[in-house]
CSV table of C-alpha atoms in Angstrom, one decimal:
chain,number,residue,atom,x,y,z
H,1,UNK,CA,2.2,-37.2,-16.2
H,2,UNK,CA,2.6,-41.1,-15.8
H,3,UNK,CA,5.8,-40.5,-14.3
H,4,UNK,CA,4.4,-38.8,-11.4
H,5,UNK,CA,2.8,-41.6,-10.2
H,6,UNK,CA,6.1,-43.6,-10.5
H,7,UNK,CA,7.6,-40.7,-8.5
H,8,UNK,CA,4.6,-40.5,-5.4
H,9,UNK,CA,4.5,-44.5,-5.1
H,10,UNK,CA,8.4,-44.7,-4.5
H,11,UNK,CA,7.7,-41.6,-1.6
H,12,UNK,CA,4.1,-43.3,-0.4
H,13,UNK,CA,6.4,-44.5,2.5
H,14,UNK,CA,7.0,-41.3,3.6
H,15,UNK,CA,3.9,-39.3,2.8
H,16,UNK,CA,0.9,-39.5,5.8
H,17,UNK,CA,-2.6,-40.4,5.2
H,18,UNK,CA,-3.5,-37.2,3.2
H,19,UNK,CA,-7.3,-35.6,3.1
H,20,UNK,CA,-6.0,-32.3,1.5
H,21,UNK,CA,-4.1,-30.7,-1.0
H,22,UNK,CA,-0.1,-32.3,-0.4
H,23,UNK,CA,2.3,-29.8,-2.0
H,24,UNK,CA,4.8,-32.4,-1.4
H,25,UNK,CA,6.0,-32.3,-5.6
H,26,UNK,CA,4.6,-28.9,-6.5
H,27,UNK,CA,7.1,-27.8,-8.7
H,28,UNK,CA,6.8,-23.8,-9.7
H,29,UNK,CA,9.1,-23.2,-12.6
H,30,UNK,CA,10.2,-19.5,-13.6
H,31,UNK,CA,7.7,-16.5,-13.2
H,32,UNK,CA,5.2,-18.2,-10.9
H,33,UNK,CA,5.3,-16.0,-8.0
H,34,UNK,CA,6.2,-17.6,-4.2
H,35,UNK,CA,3.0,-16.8,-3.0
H,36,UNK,CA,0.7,-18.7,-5.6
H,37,UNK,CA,1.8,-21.8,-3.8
H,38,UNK,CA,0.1,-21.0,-0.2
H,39,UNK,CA,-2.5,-19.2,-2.6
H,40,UNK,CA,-3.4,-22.7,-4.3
H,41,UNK,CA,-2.9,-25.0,-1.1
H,42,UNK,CA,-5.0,-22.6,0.6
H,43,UNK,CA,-8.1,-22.6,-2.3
H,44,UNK,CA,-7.7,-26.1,-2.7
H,45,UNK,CA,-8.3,-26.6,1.4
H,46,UNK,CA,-10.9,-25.4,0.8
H,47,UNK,CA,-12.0,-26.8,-2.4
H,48,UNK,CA,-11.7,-30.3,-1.1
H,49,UNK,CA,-14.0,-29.8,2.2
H,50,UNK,CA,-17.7,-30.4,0.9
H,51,UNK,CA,-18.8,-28.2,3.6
H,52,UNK,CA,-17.2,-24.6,2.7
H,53,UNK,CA,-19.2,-22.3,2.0
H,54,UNK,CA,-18.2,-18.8,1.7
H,55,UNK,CA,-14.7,-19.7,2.8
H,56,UNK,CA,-14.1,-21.0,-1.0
H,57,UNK,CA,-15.8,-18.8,-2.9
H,58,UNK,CA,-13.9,-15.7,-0.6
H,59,UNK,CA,-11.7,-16.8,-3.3
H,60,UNK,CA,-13.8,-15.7,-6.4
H,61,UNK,CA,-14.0,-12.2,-7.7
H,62,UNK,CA,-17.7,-11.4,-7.7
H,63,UNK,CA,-18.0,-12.1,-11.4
H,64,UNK,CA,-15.6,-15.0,-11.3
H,65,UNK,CA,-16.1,-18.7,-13.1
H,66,UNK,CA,-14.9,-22.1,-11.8
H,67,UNK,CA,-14.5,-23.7,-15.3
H,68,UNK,CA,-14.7,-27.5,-15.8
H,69,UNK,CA,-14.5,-29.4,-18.6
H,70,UNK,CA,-15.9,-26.0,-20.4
H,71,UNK,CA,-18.8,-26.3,-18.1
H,72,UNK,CA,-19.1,-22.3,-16.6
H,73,UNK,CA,-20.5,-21.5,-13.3
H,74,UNK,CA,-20.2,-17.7,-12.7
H,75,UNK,CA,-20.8,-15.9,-9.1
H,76,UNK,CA,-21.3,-17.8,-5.7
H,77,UNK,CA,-24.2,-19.4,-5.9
H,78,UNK,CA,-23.6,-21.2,-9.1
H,79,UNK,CA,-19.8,-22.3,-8.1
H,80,UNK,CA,-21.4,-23.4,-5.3
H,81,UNK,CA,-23.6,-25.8,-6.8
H,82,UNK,CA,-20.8,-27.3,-9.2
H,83,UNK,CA,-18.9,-27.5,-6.6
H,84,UNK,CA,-21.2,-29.7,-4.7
H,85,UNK,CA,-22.5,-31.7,-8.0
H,86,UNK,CA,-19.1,-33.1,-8.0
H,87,UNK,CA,-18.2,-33.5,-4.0
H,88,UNK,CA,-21.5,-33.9,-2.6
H,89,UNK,CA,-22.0,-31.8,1.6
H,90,UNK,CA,-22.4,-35.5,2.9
H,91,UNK,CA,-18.7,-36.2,2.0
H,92,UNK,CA,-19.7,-39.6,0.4
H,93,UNK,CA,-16.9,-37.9,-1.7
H,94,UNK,CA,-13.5,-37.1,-0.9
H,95,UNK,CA,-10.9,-35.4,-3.6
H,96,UNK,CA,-7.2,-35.1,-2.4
H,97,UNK,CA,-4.8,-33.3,-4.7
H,98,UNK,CA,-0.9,-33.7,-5.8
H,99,UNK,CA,0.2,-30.6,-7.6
H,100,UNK,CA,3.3,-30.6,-9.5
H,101,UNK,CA,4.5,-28.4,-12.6
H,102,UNK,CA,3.4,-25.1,-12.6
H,103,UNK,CA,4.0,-22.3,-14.6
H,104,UNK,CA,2.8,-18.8,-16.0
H,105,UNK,CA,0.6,-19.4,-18.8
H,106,UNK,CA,0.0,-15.8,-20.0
H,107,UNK,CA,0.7,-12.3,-18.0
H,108,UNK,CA,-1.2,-9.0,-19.1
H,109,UNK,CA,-1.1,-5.7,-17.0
H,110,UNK,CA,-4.3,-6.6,-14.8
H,111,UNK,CA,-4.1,-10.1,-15.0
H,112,UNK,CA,-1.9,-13.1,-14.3
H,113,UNK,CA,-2.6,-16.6,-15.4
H,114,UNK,CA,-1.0,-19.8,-13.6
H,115,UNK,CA,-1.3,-23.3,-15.1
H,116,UNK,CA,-0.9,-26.4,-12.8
H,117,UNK,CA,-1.0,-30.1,-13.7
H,118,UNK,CA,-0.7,-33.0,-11.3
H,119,UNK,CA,-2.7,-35.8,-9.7
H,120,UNK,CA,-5.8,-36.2,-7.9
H,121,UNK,CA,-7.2,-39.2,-6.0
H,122,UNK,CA,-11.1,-39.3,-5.7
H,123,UNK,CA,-12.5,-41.4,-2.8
H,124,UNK,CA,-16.1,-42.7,-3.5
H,125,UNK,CA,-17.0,-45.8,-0.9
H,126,UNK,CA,-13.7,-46.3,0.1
H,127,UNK,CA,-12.4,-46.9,-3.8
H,128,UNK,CA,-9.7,-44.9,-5.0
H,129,UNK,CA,-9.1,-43.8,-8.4
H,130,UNK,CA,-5.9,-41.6,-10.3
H,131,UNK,CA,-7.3,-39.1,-12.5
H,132,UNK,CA,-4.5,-36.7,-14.3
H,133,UNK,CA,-5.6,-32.9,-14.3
H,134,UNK,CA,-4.6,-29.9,-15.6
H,135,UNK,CA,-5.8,-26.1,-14.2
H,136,UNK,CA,-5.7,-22.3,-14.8
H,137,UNK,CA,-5.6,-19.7,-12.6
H,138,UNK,CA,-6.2,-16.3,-13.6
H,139,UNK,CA,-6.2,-14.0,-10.7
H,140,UNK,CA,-5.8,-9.9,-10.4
H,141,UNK,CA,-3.1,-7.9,-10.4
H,142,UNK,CA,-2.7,-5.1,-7.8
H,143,UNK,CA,-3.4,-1.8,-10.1
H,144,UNK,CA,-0.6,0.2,-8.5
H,145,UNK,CA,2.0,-2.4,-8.0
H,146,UNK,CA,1.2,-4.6,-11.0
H,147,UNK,CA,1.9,-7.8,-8.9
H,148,UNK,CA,-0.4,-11.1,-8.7
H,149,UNK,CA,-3.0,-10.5,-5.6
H,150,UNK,CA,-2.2,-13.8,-4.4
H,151,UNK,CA,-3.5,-13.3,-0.7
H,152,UNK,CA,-6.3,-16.0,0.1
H,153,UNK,CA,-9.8,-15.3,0.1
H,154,UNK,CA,-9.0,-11.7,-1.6
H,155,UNK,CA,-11.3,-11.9,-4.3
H,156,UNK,CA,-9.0,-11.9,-7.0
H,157,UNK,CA,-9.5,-15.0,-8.3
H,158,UNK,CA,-11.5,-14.1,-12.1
H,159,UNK,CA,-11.1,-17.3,-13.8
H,160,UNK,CA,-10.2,-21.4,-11.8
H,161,UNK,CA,-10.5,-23.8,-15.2
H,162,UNK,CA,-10.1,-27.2,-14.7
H,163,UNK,CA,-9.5,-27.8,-18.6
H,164,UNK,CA,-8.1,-31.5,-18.7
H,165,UNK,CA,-9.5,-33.9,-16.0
H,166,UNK,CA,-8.5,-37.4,-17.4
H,167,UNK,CA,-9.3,-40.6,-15.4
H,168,UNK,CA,-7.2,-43.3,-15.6
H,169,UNK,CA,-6.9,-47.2,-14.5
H,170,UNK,CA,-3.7,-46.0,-12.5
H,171,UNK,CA,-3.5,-47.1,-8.9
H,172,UNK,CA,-4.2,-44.9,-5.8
H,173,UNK,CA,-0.6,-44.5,-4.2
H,174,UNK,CA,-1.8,-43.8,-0.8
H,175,UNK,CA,-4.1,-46.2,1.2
H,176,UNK,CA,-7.3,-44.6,1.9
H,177,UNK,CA,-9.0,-47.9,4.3
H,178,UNK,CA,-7.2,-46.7,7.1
């Protein structure tokens, strides 16, 4: 994962002042269907504004859990409020994301599970800090065609676990005083 870092600071040049998900070094490797990358940069839009509402949680199934660090918040209202425990409405809080390798964890005939690891920068007071994450995805499968439902706010998203979240003393690579 420390390589990643290495790989964003040498392309910081390059890269604009990001306040949302940059797909920039997402990296799908075999199996992960074209459309989970749109899927993902759209959720995570969404994620990251501290003011969406029902535009994120479109998202969920009505019974589905946003996971994190094997804390469960099932339904709206709840993923709602963990949501907004850990990026507060006032935006005192910003979270900007850098996906890269992504692949199918597990497949069943309903259900189709992607796993994604890469970067995010969390912005309290104008301090920046790295923190390394990894995430699941399990999301529906289209019961006659038996492919992912990947459209955005579908409601087929059952399961969004953020099972590794590790901070580190790793620099921001983007300027955020701008």
């Amino acid at each position: 994962m420390k390589s990643i870092v290495a790989a964003l600071s040498a392309a910081v040049v390059f890269l604009p002042l990001v306040q949302a998900v940059n797909m920039t070094f997402y990296n799908p490797q075999y199996g992960v269907d074209y459309e989970f990358g749109p899927f993902y940069k759209e959720l995570l839009a969404t994620n990251e504004n501290p003011t969406s509402m029902s535009d994120f949680t479109d998202f969920f199934a009505p019974n589905g859990t946003l996971v994190v660090l094997g804390s469960v918040s099932q339904g709206s209202q709840e993923i709602l409020a963990s949501r907004q425990a850990m990026l507060p409405v006032n935006g005192s809080v910003r979270w900007n994301h850098f996906p890269n390798i992504t692949f199918v964890a597990w497949e069943t005939s309903a259900t189709k599970t992607f796993q994604l690891s890469g970067i995010m920068h969390a912005i309290t007071g104008g301090n920046c800090s790295t923190t390394y994450f990894s995430t699941r995805f399990t999301v529906m499968k289209n019961t006659t065609t038996g492919i992912a439902n990947l459209q955005p706010h579908s409601g087929s998203l059952l399961n969004y676990d953020g099972f590794i979240i590790d901070s580190s003393e790793d620099p921001c690579i983007i300027d955020y005083e701008a």
